[in-house]
Amino acid sequence: MPRLKLTIEYDGSRYVGWQVQRNGRSVQAELGEALGRLLGGDVEVVAAGRTDSGVHATGQVVCFDTERQLPLKAYHRGLNGLLPEDIAVVRAEEVSAAFDPRRWSRGKRYRYRVSNLPSRSPLRRHTHWEIYAPLQVEAMARAATSLLGRHDYSAFRASDCQAAHAVREVRRLSVEGTPGDAVAFVVEGTAFLKHMVRNLVGTLVEVGKGRRPEAWVAEVLASGDRTLAGPTAPPHGLVLEEVFYGDGPPPRQAGDSADVFEDSA
């Protein structure tokens, strides 16, 4: 039975998130229905990780098993003909039967975008957090360095996060762009806690607005107290850009448990 891996892109604006839920349409449901029509039966689709309502993706990875033998172009061009216009298959490939998009992941890269124009932008309203006061980009970049490495990120997890522990590793956190135009926060790590990226961004933006000193970010991290950090940035600025893989499951570090493979940044 072939196992297929799809890389998909989607605009999350009108979905309740990746995962099937009772309160609205999900990306998982749309993809499952399209695959069911293509393959003539129910298909169970597993993703590398969840994305929340309003969050976008350019590199979400999913896989599924099927008994039908179809050319790969059927899962690319053919499936795109069945999907709504805000979801598309970017790439399709056959993989090992052991491949697990979640447990084989060696990390993810997210990009959070802020529109920093002096007035609102109709073209950016679904893809950027609009902040009209100029942000201090260099100050945010310096403050972000204290968040790199392997730490307990309890101060940046959602109150309802179900992860067994908050230890994660952030390999990259860069702040790029121009004050008064567009600013991007690029975050790469092994795995993420619920709302972790959005909470990191919300905290750094407090520095960018001049409300907090750069050293405050390190103090928040050390405190482990979510109430001391900045607000959660809105979901529509967040994009899952890429999921990284090797030739098999990554080695676990001491203290890791299965929950490190579950995230919803």
Coordinates of C-alpha atoms in Angstrom, one line a residue:
M1 CA 0.0 0.0 0.0
P2 CA 1.7 3.2 -1.1
R3 CA 2.2 6.1 1.4
L4 CA 1.9 9.5 -0.2
K5 CA 3.4 12.7 1.2
L6 CA 1.9 16.0 0.1
T7 CA 3.3 19.5 0.7
I8 CA 0.3 21.9 0.8
E9 CA -0.2 25.7 0.9
Y10 CA -3.3 27.3 2.2
D11 CA -4.9 30.6 3.2
G12 CA -6.3 29.9 6.6
S13 CA -8.6 32.9 6.7
R14 CA -11.9 31.1 6.4
Y15 CA -11.0 27.9 8.3
V16 CA -11.1 26.9 12.0
G17 CA -7.6 25.6 11.6
W18 CA -6.0 22.5 10.2
Q19 CA -7.8 19.9 12.4
V20 CA -11.3 18.7 11.9
Q21 CA -13.7 20.4 14.4
R22 CA -17.4 20.6 14.9
N23 CA -17.6 24.4 14.8
G24 CA -16.7 25.0 11.2
R25 CA -14.7 24.0 8.1
S26 CA -11.1 22.8 8.5
V27 CA -8.3 22.4 6.0
Q28 CA -8.0 18.7 7.0
A29 CA -11.7 18.2 6.1
E30 CA -11.4 19.9 2.7
L31 CA -8.3 17.9 1.8
G32 CA -9.9 14.7 3.0
E33 CA -13.0 15.3 1.0
A34 CA -11.0 16.1 -2.2
L35 CA -8.9 12.9 -1.7
G36 CA -12.0 10.9 -1.2
R37 CA -13.4 12.1 -4.5
L38 CA -10.1 11.4 -6.2
L39 CA -9.6 7.9 -4.7
G40 CA -13.3 6.8 -4.4
G41 CA -13.3 6.2 -0.6
D42 CA -12.5 7.6 2.8
V43 CA -8.9 8.7 3.4
E44 CA -7.2 9.4 6.7
V45 CA -4.8 12.4 6.4
V46 CA -2.1 13.0 9.0
A47 CA -0.2 16.3 9.2
A48 CA 3.1 17.4 10.6
G49 CA 1.3 19.7 13.0
R50 CA -1.8 21.7 13.7
T51 CA -2.4 25.3 12.7
D52 CA -4.9 27.4 14.4
S53 CA -7.9 29.3 13.0
G54 CA -6.7 32.0 10.6
V55 CA -3.1 30.7 10.4
H56 CA -1.7 30.1 6.9
A57 CA 0.8 27.7 5.5
T58 CA 3.1 27.4 2.5
G59 CA 4.8 24.2 3.6
Q60 CA 2.4 22.1 5.6
V61 CA 3.2 18.4 5.2
V62 CA 0.6 15.6 5.2
C63 CA 0.6 11.9 4.4
F64 CA -1.9 9.2 3.8
D65 CA -2.1 5.6 2.6
T66 CA -4.0 4.4 -0.4
E67 CA -4.6 1.1 -2.3
R68 CA -5.0 2.8 -5.6
Q69 CA -2.0 3.3 -7.9
L70 CA -2.1 6.7 -9.5
P71 CA 0.6 8.8 -11.1
L72 CA 2.0 11.5 -8.8
K73 CA 0.6 14.2 -11.1
A74 CA -2.9 13.0 -10.1
Y75 CA -2.1 14.1 -6.5
H76 CA -0.7 17.4 -7.7
R77 CA -2.7 18.7 -10.7
G78 CA -5.6 16.4 -10.3
L79 CA -6.2 17.1 -6.6
N80 CA -5.8 20.8 -7.1
G81 CA -8.7 20.7 -9.5
L82 CA -10.9 19.3 -6.7
L83 CA -9.7 21.6 -3.9
P84 CA -11.1 25.0 -3.1
E85 CA -9.1 28.0 -4.4
D86 CA -7.5 28.7 -1.0
I87 CA -5.9 25.3 -0.6
A88 CA -3.3 23.8 -3.1
V89 CA -0.9 20.9 -3.3
V90 CA 2.6 22.2 -4.0
R91 CA 4.3 18.8 -4.3
A92 CA 3.5 15.1 -4.1
E93 CA 5.9 12.2 -3.6
E94 CA 5.8 8.6 -2.5
V95 CA 7.6 7.8 0.7
S96 CA 8.5 4.9 3.0
A97 CA 5.6 3.2 4.7
A98 CA 7.3 4.1 8.0
F99 CA 7.2 7.8 7.3
D100 CA 5.4 9.9 9.9
P101 CA 5.1 13.6 9.1
R102 CA 4.9 14.5 12.8
R103 CA 7.4 12.2 14.5
W104 CA 9.9 12.3 11.6
S105 CA 10.0 16.1 11.7
R106 CA 13.3 17.7 12.7
G107 CA 11.9 21.1 13.0
K108 CA 9.7 23.8 11.5
R109 CA 10.1 27.3 10.3
Y110 CA 7.4 29.9 10.9
R111 CA 7.2 33.5 9.6
Y112 CA 5.1 36.1 11.3
R113 CA 4.4 39.3 9.3
V114 CA 3.6 42.7 10.5
S115 CA 2.4 45.6 8.4
N116 CA 4.0 48.7 9.8
L117 CA 2.5 51.3 7.4
P118 CA 1.2 54.5 8.9
S119 CA -2.4 53.6 7.8
R120 CA -4.3 50.4 7.2
S121 CA -3.6 48.3 4.1
P122 CA -6.5 46.5 2.4
L123 CA -4.1 44.1 0.7
R124 CA -2.4 43.1 3.9
R125 CA -5.4 42.8 6.2
H126 CA -5.6 39.0 6.0
T127 CA -1.9 38.3 6.1
H128 CA -0.3 40.8 8.4
W129 CA -0.8 42.2 11.9
E130 CA -1.3 45.9 11.3
I131 CA 0.7 48.1 13.7
Y132 CA 0.7 51.8 12.7
A133 CA 3.4 53.2 15.1
P134 CA 6.9 52.6 13.7
L135 CA 8.6 49.7 15.3
Q136 CA 12.2 49.6 16.5
V137 CA 13.5 46.7 14.4
E138 CA 17.0 46.7 15.7
A139 CA 15.9 46.7 19.3
M140 CA 13.6 43.7 18.7
A141 CA 16.4 41.8 16.9
R142 CA 18.7 42.3 19.9
A143 CA 16.1 41.3 22.4
A144 CA 15.3 38.2 20.4
T145 CA 18.8 36.8 20.9
S146 CA 18.0 36.0 24.5
L147 CA 15.2 33.6 23.3
L148 CA 17.6 31.4 21.2
G149 CA 18.6 28.0 22.5
R150 CA 17.0 25.2 24.6
H151 CA 14.9 26.7 27.4
D152 CA 11.7 26.3 29.3
Y153 CA 9.3 28.5 27.4
S154 CA 6.5 28.4 30.0
A155 CA 6.2 32.2 29.8
F156 CA 5.2 31.8 26.1
R157 CA 2.7 29.0 26.1
A158 CA -1.1 29.3 25.9
S159 CA -3.0 28.8 29.2
D160 CA -4.7 25.7 27.8
C161 CA -1.5 24.1 26.3
Q162 CA -1.6 20.4 26.8
A163 CA 2.1 19.7 26.4
A164 CA 3.6 17.7 29.3
H165 CA 6.5 20.2 29.6
A166 CA 7.6 23.5 28.1
V167 CA 11.2 22.7 27.1
R168 CA 11.9 23.5 23.5
E169 CA 14.8 24.5 21.3
V170 CA 14.7 27.7 19.2
R171 CA 17.4 27.6 16.5
R172 CA 16.6 30.9 14.8
L173 CA 14.7 34.0 15.7
S174 CA 15.4 36.8 13.3
V175 CA 13.7 40.2 12.9
E176 CA 13.8 41.5 9.4
G177 CA 12.3 44.5 7.6
T178 CA 11.9 48.2 7.6
P179 CA 10.2 50.4 10.2
G180 CA 7.2 52.1 8.6
D181 CA 6.7 49.3 6.0
A182 CA 6.8 45.6 6.7
V183 CA 8.5 43.6 9.4
A184 CA 8.9 39.8 9.6
F185 CA 9.8 37.5 12.5
V186 CA 11.3 34.3 11.3
V187 CA 11.3 31.5 13.9
E188 CA 12.8 28.1 13.5
G189 CA 12.9 25.3 16.1
T190 CA 12.5 21.7 16.9
A191 CA 8.9 22.0 18.0
F192 CA 6.6 24.6 19.5
L193 CA 4.1 25.0 22.3
K194 CA 0.6 26.2 21.7
H195 CA 0.6 29.8 20.6
M196 CA 4.4 30.0 21.3
V197 CA 5.4 31.8 18.2
R198 CA 2.6 34.3 18.5
N199 CA 3.4 35.0 22.1
L200 CA 7.1 35.5 21.3
V201 CA 6.1 38.0 18.6
G202 CA 3.7 39.8 20.9
T203 CA 6.4 40.1 23.5
L204 CA 9.0 41.4 21.1
V205 CA 6.6 43.9 19.7
E206 CA 6.3 45.5 23.2
V207 CA 10.1 46.2 22.8
G208 CA 9.6 47.5 19.3
K209 CA 7.0 50.0 20.4
G210 CA 9.3 51.3 23.1
R211 CA 7.1 50.1 26.0
R212 CA 9.7 47.7 27.4
P213 CA 13.5 47.6 27.5
E214 CA 15.4 44.9 25.6
A215 CA 16.5 43.2 28.8
W216 CA 12.9 42.6 29.8
V217 CA 12.5 39.8 27.3
A218 CA 15.2 37.6 29.0
E219 CA 13.6 38.4 32.4
V220 CA 10.2 37.1 31.1
L221 CA 11.8 33.9 29.7
A222 CA 13.5 33.3 33.1
S223 CA 10.3 33.9 35.0
G224 CA 8.3 31.1 33.4
D225 CA 5.2 33.3 34.0
R226 CA 2.9 33.8 31.0
T227 CA 1.2 36.8 32.7
L228 CA 4.5 38.8 32.5
A229 CA 4.9 38.4 28.7
G230 CA 3.4 40.4 26.0
P231 CA 0.0 39.8 24.3
T232 CA -0.7 37.0 21.9
A233 CA -0.2 38.3 18.3
P234 CA -3.3 37.7 16.1
P235 CA -3.3 34.5 14.1
H236 CA -3.6 35.9 10.6
G237 CA 0.0 37.1 10.5
L238 CA 1.5 33.6 11.0
V239 CA 2.6 31.3 8.2
L240 CA 4.0 27.7 8.6
E241 CA 6.7 28.0 5.9
E242 CA 8.6 24.7 6.0
V243 CA 8.9 21.4 7.9
F244 CA 12.3 19.8 8.0
Y245 CA 13.1 16.1 7.6
G246 CA 16.0 13.7 7.6
D247 CA 16.1 10.0 6.7
G248 CA 14.2 8.9 9.7
P249 CA 13.0 10.0 13.1
P250 CA 15.2 12.5 14.9
P251 CA 17.1 11.4 18.0
R252 CA 15.5 12.6 21.2
Q253 CA 17.3 14.6 23.8
A254 CA 17.2 13.8 27.5
G255 CA 13.9 14.9 29.0
D256 CA 12.0 14.8 25.7
S257 CA 8.7 13.0 25.6
A258 CA 6.2 12.3 22.8
D259 CA 4.5 15.6 23.3
V260 CA 7.4 17.5 21.7
F261 CA 6.1 16.4 18.4
E262 CA 2.7 18.1 18.9
D263 CA 2.5 21.8 18.4
S264 CA 0.2 24.6 17.4
A265 CA 2.4 27.7 17.2

